[in-house]
Coordinates of C-alpha atoms in Angstrom, one line a residue:
M18 CA -62.6 24.4 33.6
Q19 CA -59.7 22.5 31.6
V20 CA -57.1 20.1 33.2
S21 CA -53.5 19.6 32.9
I22 CA -51.4 17.5 31.5
A23 CA -47.3 16.9 32.1
C24 CA -46.1 14.9 29.2
T25 CA -43.0 11.7 30.1
E26 CA -39.8 11.0 28.7
Q27 CA -40.9 9.6 25.3
N28 CA -39.8 10.8 22.3
L29 CA -42.5 12.9 20.5
R30 CA -44.4 12.4 17.1
S31 CA -45.6 14.7 14.6
R32 CA -49.0 13.9 15.0
S33 CA -52.4 14.3 12.9
S34 CA -55.5 16.2 14.5
E35 CA -56.6 13.9 16.0
D36 CA -53.6 12.6 18.4
R37 CA -52.8 14.3 21.5
L38 CA -49.3 15.6 21.9
C39 CA -47.9 13.3 25.1
G40 CA -47.8 10.9 22.1
P41 CA -50.6 8.3 20.3
R42 CA -52.1 5.2 21.7
P43 CA -50.1 2.2 19.3
G44 CA -52.3 1.2 16.5
P45 CA -52.7 -2.7 15.8
G46 CA -48.7 -4.1 15.7
G47 CA -47.9 -1.3 18.1
G48 CA -48.0 1.2 14.8
S49 CA -48.8 4.4 15.4
G50 CA -51.7 4.5 14.9
S51 CA -51.6 7.6 12.9
K52 CA -49.5 8.7 9.6
A53 CA -46.3 11.0 10.6
R54 CA -46.6 14.9 8.9
A55 CA -43.2 15.6 7.4
A56 CA -40.8 17.1 10.0
L57 CA -40.1 21.1 9.6
V58 CA -36.6 21.0 8.1
P59 CA -33.7 21.1 10.1
R60 CA -31.7 24.4 11.0
P61 CA -28.0 24.3 10.0
P62 CA -25.5 22.9 13.4
A63 CA -25.1 25.6 15.6
P64 CA -22.0 26.8 16.2
A65 CA -19.4 26.2 18.8
G66 CA -19.7 26.8 22.5
A67 CA -24.2 27.0 21.4
L68 CA -26.3 25.7 24.9
R69 CA -27.0 21.9 23.3
E70 CA -28.8 21.3 26.1
S71 CA -31.4 22.7 28.6
T72 CA -29.2 22.6 31.6
G73 CA -29.9 26.1 32.6
R74 CA -25.9 26.4 33.3
G75 CA -24.5 29.7 32.7
T76 CA -27.7 30.7 31.5
G77 CA -28.9 32.9 34.7
M78 CA -32.0 30.4 34.5
K79 CA -34.0 29.7 37.8
Y80 CA -35.4 26.4 38.7
R81 CA -38.4 25.8 40.8
N82 CA -40.2 23.0 42.1
L83 CA -43.9 22.0 40.7
G84 CA -45.8 22.6 43.2
K85 CA -44.7 20.7 46.1
S86 CA -43.6 17.9 43.5
G87 CA -40.2 16.7 42.9
L88 CA -40.2 18.3 39.3
R89 CA -38.3 21.1 38.2
V90 CA -39.4 23.3 36.3
S91 CA -37.9 27.0 34.6
C92 CA -39.4 29.9 36.7
L93 CA -40.4 31.2 33.0
G94 CA -41.4 28.5 30.4
L95 CA -42.4 29.6 26.9
G96 CA -46.2 29.4 26.3
T97 CA -48.0 28.9 22.5
W98 CA -51.2 30.4 23.1
V99 CA -51.9 32.6 19.4
T100 CA -48.0 33.0 18.7
F101 CA -46.8 29.4 17.4
G102 CA -49.4 28.0 14.2
S103 CA -51.0 31.1 14.2
Q104 CA -49.4 34.7 14.6
I105 CA -45.7 33.2 13.4
S106 CA -44.2 31.6 10.6
D107 CA -43.1 27.7 11.6
E108 CA -39.8 28.7 11.3
T109 CA -39.6 32.1 13.4
A110 CA -41.2 29.3 15.6
E111 CA -38.6 27.5 15.3
D112 CA -35.5 30.5 16.4
V113 CA -38.4 31.3 19.1
L114 CA -38.0 27.6 20.9
T115 CA -34.4 26.7 20.7
V116 CA -33.6 30.9 22.2
A117 CA -36.0 29.9 25.0
Y118 CA -34.2 26.2 25.3
E119 CA -30.4 27.2 24.9
H120 CA -31.5 29.9 27.3
G121 CA -32.1 27.1 30.4
V122 CA -35.8 27.7 29.8
N123 CA -37.4 22.9 29.7
L124 CA -40.6 24.0 30.0
F125 CA -43.3 24.0 27.3
D126 CA -46.5 24.3 27.3
T127 CA -49.4 24.3 24.8
A128 CA -53.5 23.4 24.4
E129 CA -55.1 21.1 22.2
V130 CA -57.3 24.3 21.4
H131 CA -54.6 26.4 20.6
A132 CA -54.9 27.3 16.5
A133 CA -57.1 24.4 16.6
G134 CA -54.9 21.9 16.9
K135 CA -51.7 24.3 14.9
A136 CA -50.0 25.2 18.2
E137 CA -49.5 21.3 19.3
R138 CA -48.2 19.9 16.0
T139 CA -45.2 23.4 15.5
L140 CA -44.3 22.2 18.9
G141 CA -44.2 18.5 17.8
N142 CA -42.8 19.1 14.6
I143 CA -40.0 21.3 16.2
L144 CA -39.1 18.6 18.9
K145 CA -38.9 16.4 16.8
S146 CA -36.1 17.9 14.8
K147 CA -34.3 19.7 16.6
G148 CA -33.2 15.9 18.5
W149 CA -32.6 17.8 22.3
R150 CA -32.7 15.1 24.9
R151 CA -36.2 14.6 25.6
S152 CA -35.0 14.1 29.5
S153 CA -34.0 17.9 29.3
Y154 CA -37.8 19.7 29.3
V155 CA -41.9 19.3 30.1
I156 CA -44.3 19.5 27.9
T157 CA -47.6 20.5 29.3
T158 CA -50.6 20.5 27.4
K159 CA -54.2 21.7 27.7
I160 CA -57.4 19.7 26.8
F161 CA -61.4 20.6 27.3
W162 CA -62.1 22.7 24.2
G163 CA -60.9 19.3 21.2
G164 CA -63.2 19.9 17.7
Q165 CA -66.2 20.8 16.8
A166 CA -68.1 17.5 17.9
E167 CA -70.4 16.9 20.8
T168 CA -67.8 13.9 21.7
E169 CA -64.3 15.7 20.7
R170 CA -64.3 18.6 23.6
G171 CA -65.4 18.7 27.7
L172 CA -64.0 15.6 29.8
S173 CA -66.9 13.2 29.2
R174 CA -64.4 9.6 28.6
K175 CA -65.7 9.3 25.4
H176 CA -63.2 12.4 24.8
I177 CA -60.8 11.7 27.9
I178 CA -62.1 12.3 31.6
E179 CA -65.0 11.5 33.4
E180 CA -64.8 10.8 36.8
I181 CA -61.4 13.4 36.4
V182 CA -59.1 12.6 39.3
R183 CA -59.4 8.9 38.1
A184 CA -59.0 9.0 34.9
M185 CA -55.9 11.2 35.5
T186 CA -54.5 8.4 37.7
Y187 CA -54.6 5.9 34.8
V188 CA -53.3 8.2 32.3
I189 CA -50.1 8.7 34.9
N190 CA -50.1 5.2 35.8
Q191 CA -49.6 4.2 31.9
G192 CA -47.0 6.4 31.6
L193 CA -48.8 8.8 29.2
A194 CA -47.9 11.6 31.8
L195 CA -45.6 11.9 35.0
Y196 CA -48.4 14.5 36.2
W197 CA -51.2 16.4 36.3
G198 CA -53.0 20.2 37.3
T199 CA -55.2 22.0 36.3
S200 CA -56.9 24.8 35.1
R201 CA -58.8 27.7 35.3
W202 CA -60.4 26.0 38.0
G203 CA -61.9 27.5 41.3
A204 CA -59.8 26.5 44.9
A205 CA -63.0 24.6 45.8
E206 CA -62.9 22.6 42.6
I207 CA -59.0 21.4 43.6
M208 CA -59.3 21.3 46.7
E209 CA -62.7 18.2 46.2
A210 CA -60.0 16.8 43.2
Y211 CA -57.4 16.8 46.0
S212 CA -59.6 14.9 48.4
M213 CA -61.1 12.8 46.2
A214 CA -57.7 11.7 45.7
R215 CA -57.0 11.3 49.3
Q216 CA -59.9 9.2 49.8
F217 CA -59.3 6.6 46.9
N218 CA -55.7 6.0 47.1
L219 CA -55.6 7.9 43.8
I220 CA -53.1 11.4 42.6
P221 CA -53.7 14.2 42.9
P222 CA -53.4 17.2 40.5
V223 CA -50.2 19.0 41.8
C224 CA -50.4 22.4 40.7
E225 CA -53.0 25.4 38.5
Q226 CA -52.6 26.9 35.8
A227 CA -54.2 31.1 35.9
E228 CA -54.1 33.9 34.6
H229 CA -51.8 36.9 37.0
H230 CA -50.8 40.4 36.1
L231 CA -50.6 43.1 37.9
F232 CA -54.3 44.0 37.1
Q233 CA -55.1 40.4 37.8
R234 CA -54.5 39.4 41.6
E235 CA -57.0 37.8 43.8
K236 CA -56.9 34.1 43.0
V237 CA -52.9 34.1 42.8
E238 CA -51.9 36.2 45.7
M239 CA -54.7 35.5 48.1
Q240 CA -56.4 32.2 47.1
L241 CA -54.1 29.9 45.2
P242 CA -51.3 29.8 48.4
E243 CA -53.1 28.9 51.1
L244 CA -53.3 25.6 48.9
Y245 CA -49.5 25.2 48.5
H246 CA -49.4 25.6 52.0
K247 CA -51.9 23.1 52.6
I248 CA -52.0 20.6 49.5
G249 CA -48.9 21.6 48.0
V250 CA -50.7 22.3 44.5
G251 CA -48.3 25.2 42.6
S252 CA -49.2 27.7 40.3
V253 CA -48.4 28.3 36.7
T254 CA -49.7 31.7 35.9
W255 CA -50.4 33.2 31.9
S256 CA -50.8 36.2 30.8
P257 CA -48.1 37.6 32.4
L258 CA -48.3 41.3 30.7
A259 CA -52.4 41.1 30.1
C260 CA -51.9 39.6 26.4
G261 CA -49.2 42.8 25.4
L262 CA -51.5 45.3 27.3
I263 CA -48.6 46.3 30.2
T264 CA -46.1 47.1 27.7
S265 CA -46.7 50.3 26.8
K266 CA -47.5 49.5 23.4
Y267 CA -51.2 50.3 22.2
D268 CA -50.7 54.0 23.5
G269 CA -54.9 54.6 23.2
Q270 CA -54.8 52.2 19.9
V271 CA -54.3 49.2 18.7
P272 CA -51.4 48.7 16.4
D273 CA -51.6 46.5 13.4
T274 CA -49.1 44.3 14.7
C275 CA -50.3 43.4 17.9
R276 CA -52.2 40.5 19.0
A277 CA -55.3 42.9 19.3
A278 CA -55.2 43.0 15.7
I279 CA -55.2 39.6 14.6
K280 CA -58.4 37.6 13.2
G281 CA -60.5 35.9 16.2
Y282 CA -59.1 38.2 18.9
Q283 CA -61.9 41.3 18.9
W284 CA -62.9 40.6 22.4
L285 CA -59.2 42.1 23.3
K286 CA -58.8 44.9 21.1
D287 CA -62.3 46.2 22.6
K288 CA -60.7 45.4 26.1
V289 CA -57.8 47.6 25.4
Q290 CA -59.9 50.1 23.8
N291 CA -62.8 50.3 27.0
E292 CA -62.5 53.1 29.8
D293 CA -61.2 50.0 32.0
G294 CA -58.4 48.8 29.6
K295 CA -57.8 52.8 29.5
K296 CA -57.0 53.3 32.3
Q297 CA -54.9 50.5 33.1
Q298 CA -52.2 51.7 30.1
A299 CA -52.4 55.1 32.3
K300 CA -51.5 52.8 35.4
V301 CA -48.3 51.3 33.5
M302 CA -47.3 55.0 32.2
D303 CA -47.3 55.7 36.0
L304 CA -45.0 52.1 36.4
L305 CA -42.3 53.5 33.8
P306 CA -40.2 55.3 36.2
I307 CA -39.7 52.7 38.7
A308 CA -39.0 50.4 35.4
H309 CA -36.0 53.2 34.6
Q310 CA -34.6 53.2 37.9
L311 CA -34.1 49.6 38.2
G312 CA -32.9 49.8 34.4
C313 CA -35.4 47.9 33.0
T314 CA -38.7 48.1 30.7
V315 CA -42.0 48.0 32.3
A316 CA -43.0 44.2 30.9
Q317 CA -39.7 42.8 33.0
L318 CA -40.6 45.0 36.0
A319 CA -44.5 43.2 35.3
I320 CA -42.8 39.2 34.5
A321 CA -40.2 39.5 37.4
W322 CA -43.4 41.1 39.7
C323 CA -45.0 37.7 38.8
L324 CA -42.4 36.2 39.5
R325 CA -41.9 37.2 43.1
S326 CA -45.6 35.9 43.9
E327 CA -46.0 32.6 46.9
G328 CA -46.3 29.4 45.5
V329 CA -45.4 30.5 42.2
S330 CA -43.3 27.0 39.7
S331 CA -43.2 28.8 36.3
V332 CA -44.9 31.7 34.6
L333 CA -45.3 31.3 31.1
L334 CA -43.9 33.9 28.5
G335 CA -46.0 34.4 25.0
V336 CA -43.7 36.1 22.9
S337 CA -43.6 36.7 18.8
S338 CA -40.0 37.2 18.4
A339 CA -36.5 36.2 19.9
E340 CA -35.4 39.0 20.4
Q341 CA -38.8 40.1 22.1
L342 CA -38.2 35.9 24.3
I343 CA -34.8 38.1 25.7
E344 CA -35.9 40.6 26.7
H345 CA -38.3 38.9 27.9
L346 CA -35.6 36.2 30.0
G347 CA -34.0 39.8 31.7
A348 CA -36.9 40.3 34.0
L349 CA -34.5 37.5 36.0
Q350 CA -32.3 39.9 37.1
V351 CA -34.9 42.4 37.2
L352 CA -36.5 40.1 40.1
S353 CA -33.4 40.2 42.6
Q354 CA -33.7 44.0 42.7
L355 CA -38.2 43.9 43.8
T356 CA -37.6 45.0 47.3
P357 CA -40.1 45.4 49.8
Q358 CA -40.4 48.6 49.4
T359 CA -39.9 48.9 45.6
V360 CA -42.9 46.2 45.9
M361 CA -44.9 48.1 48.1
E362 CA -44.3 51.0 45.5
I363 CA -45.8 49.8 42.5
D364 CA -48.5 48.3 45.2
G365 CA -49.7 51.8 45.8
L366 CA -49.8 53.2 41.8
L367 CA -51.7 50.6 41.3
G368 CA -54.5 50.3 44.2
N369 CA -55.7 47.1 44.0
K370 CA -54.0 45.0 46.3
P371 CA -56.6 42.6 47.2
H372 CA -56.5 42.1 51.1
S373 CA -58.3 38.8 53.0
K374 CA -62.0 38.9 53.4
K375 CA -61.4 37.2 57.1

């Protein structure tokens, strides 16, 4: 169970591992309290006509409210899990971030645990070097899995939170964040947090970050829509391609260049190669005719399918190259082609549509 924070418009600083992405607290004399790390060497100036700000105009990007809050986020966001500070170089990370921003993506998601803090620092360094208006994009980070010491992880007040709702209200009132949400919480836990906020005049969560893809459906399709209508909590979903499983690239084996081959991701390799993984890959191949009929890839179809779910504010993409990101952004054109009949056809092939237990 983690807590997500949407950061404010204050300038991001490059930070040591002790600092958080929302910016360190001032030390004595108003200093940052930590020595800034060297920023990346800026890229050459963009060619004339290139988008300099993430306005979304002319990009085809669509924007949605984060839950029922007033915050507008791009329906496709960029995540840093596995990639930033780990799988890809800082130069490639900058290329990916630049392409995302210039195509209208304004939501960048990270976490203190991603690459043991390197993902946060890489993202902060790149944003510092780009000089984009801080008001033109949103950063979300997650806290829980911090350092190795007992006092560096969890949700205690020493780390960040003991009484979560009260503490997050304090964080927002201090100007360290604008909104807060949850990550991998159950519906009952989210409802309890909302009720506590209302009871004690505190600030409730606005979103839940949940895994959602063709083979992970119950929570986002059955539980969260009810919370969206009752208390305004929206969804920011991750892993729309099931860590690459929904791409047809595995085909019964694990290529050396994919995530499942990375050190520390044996669990993903096992997931791909076990019996359930093989069945899911067969289902992915069954979707190929539908993708061909719509003139898209299976990956684009899967991402568009995630976007059509009620209450989903943004779907986070995880990519290892700018070319891959551009392909995935093409899901925006596929979304308009997902007719009820096509969705029913997909449900029929998958055979896993969740049903109400009432």
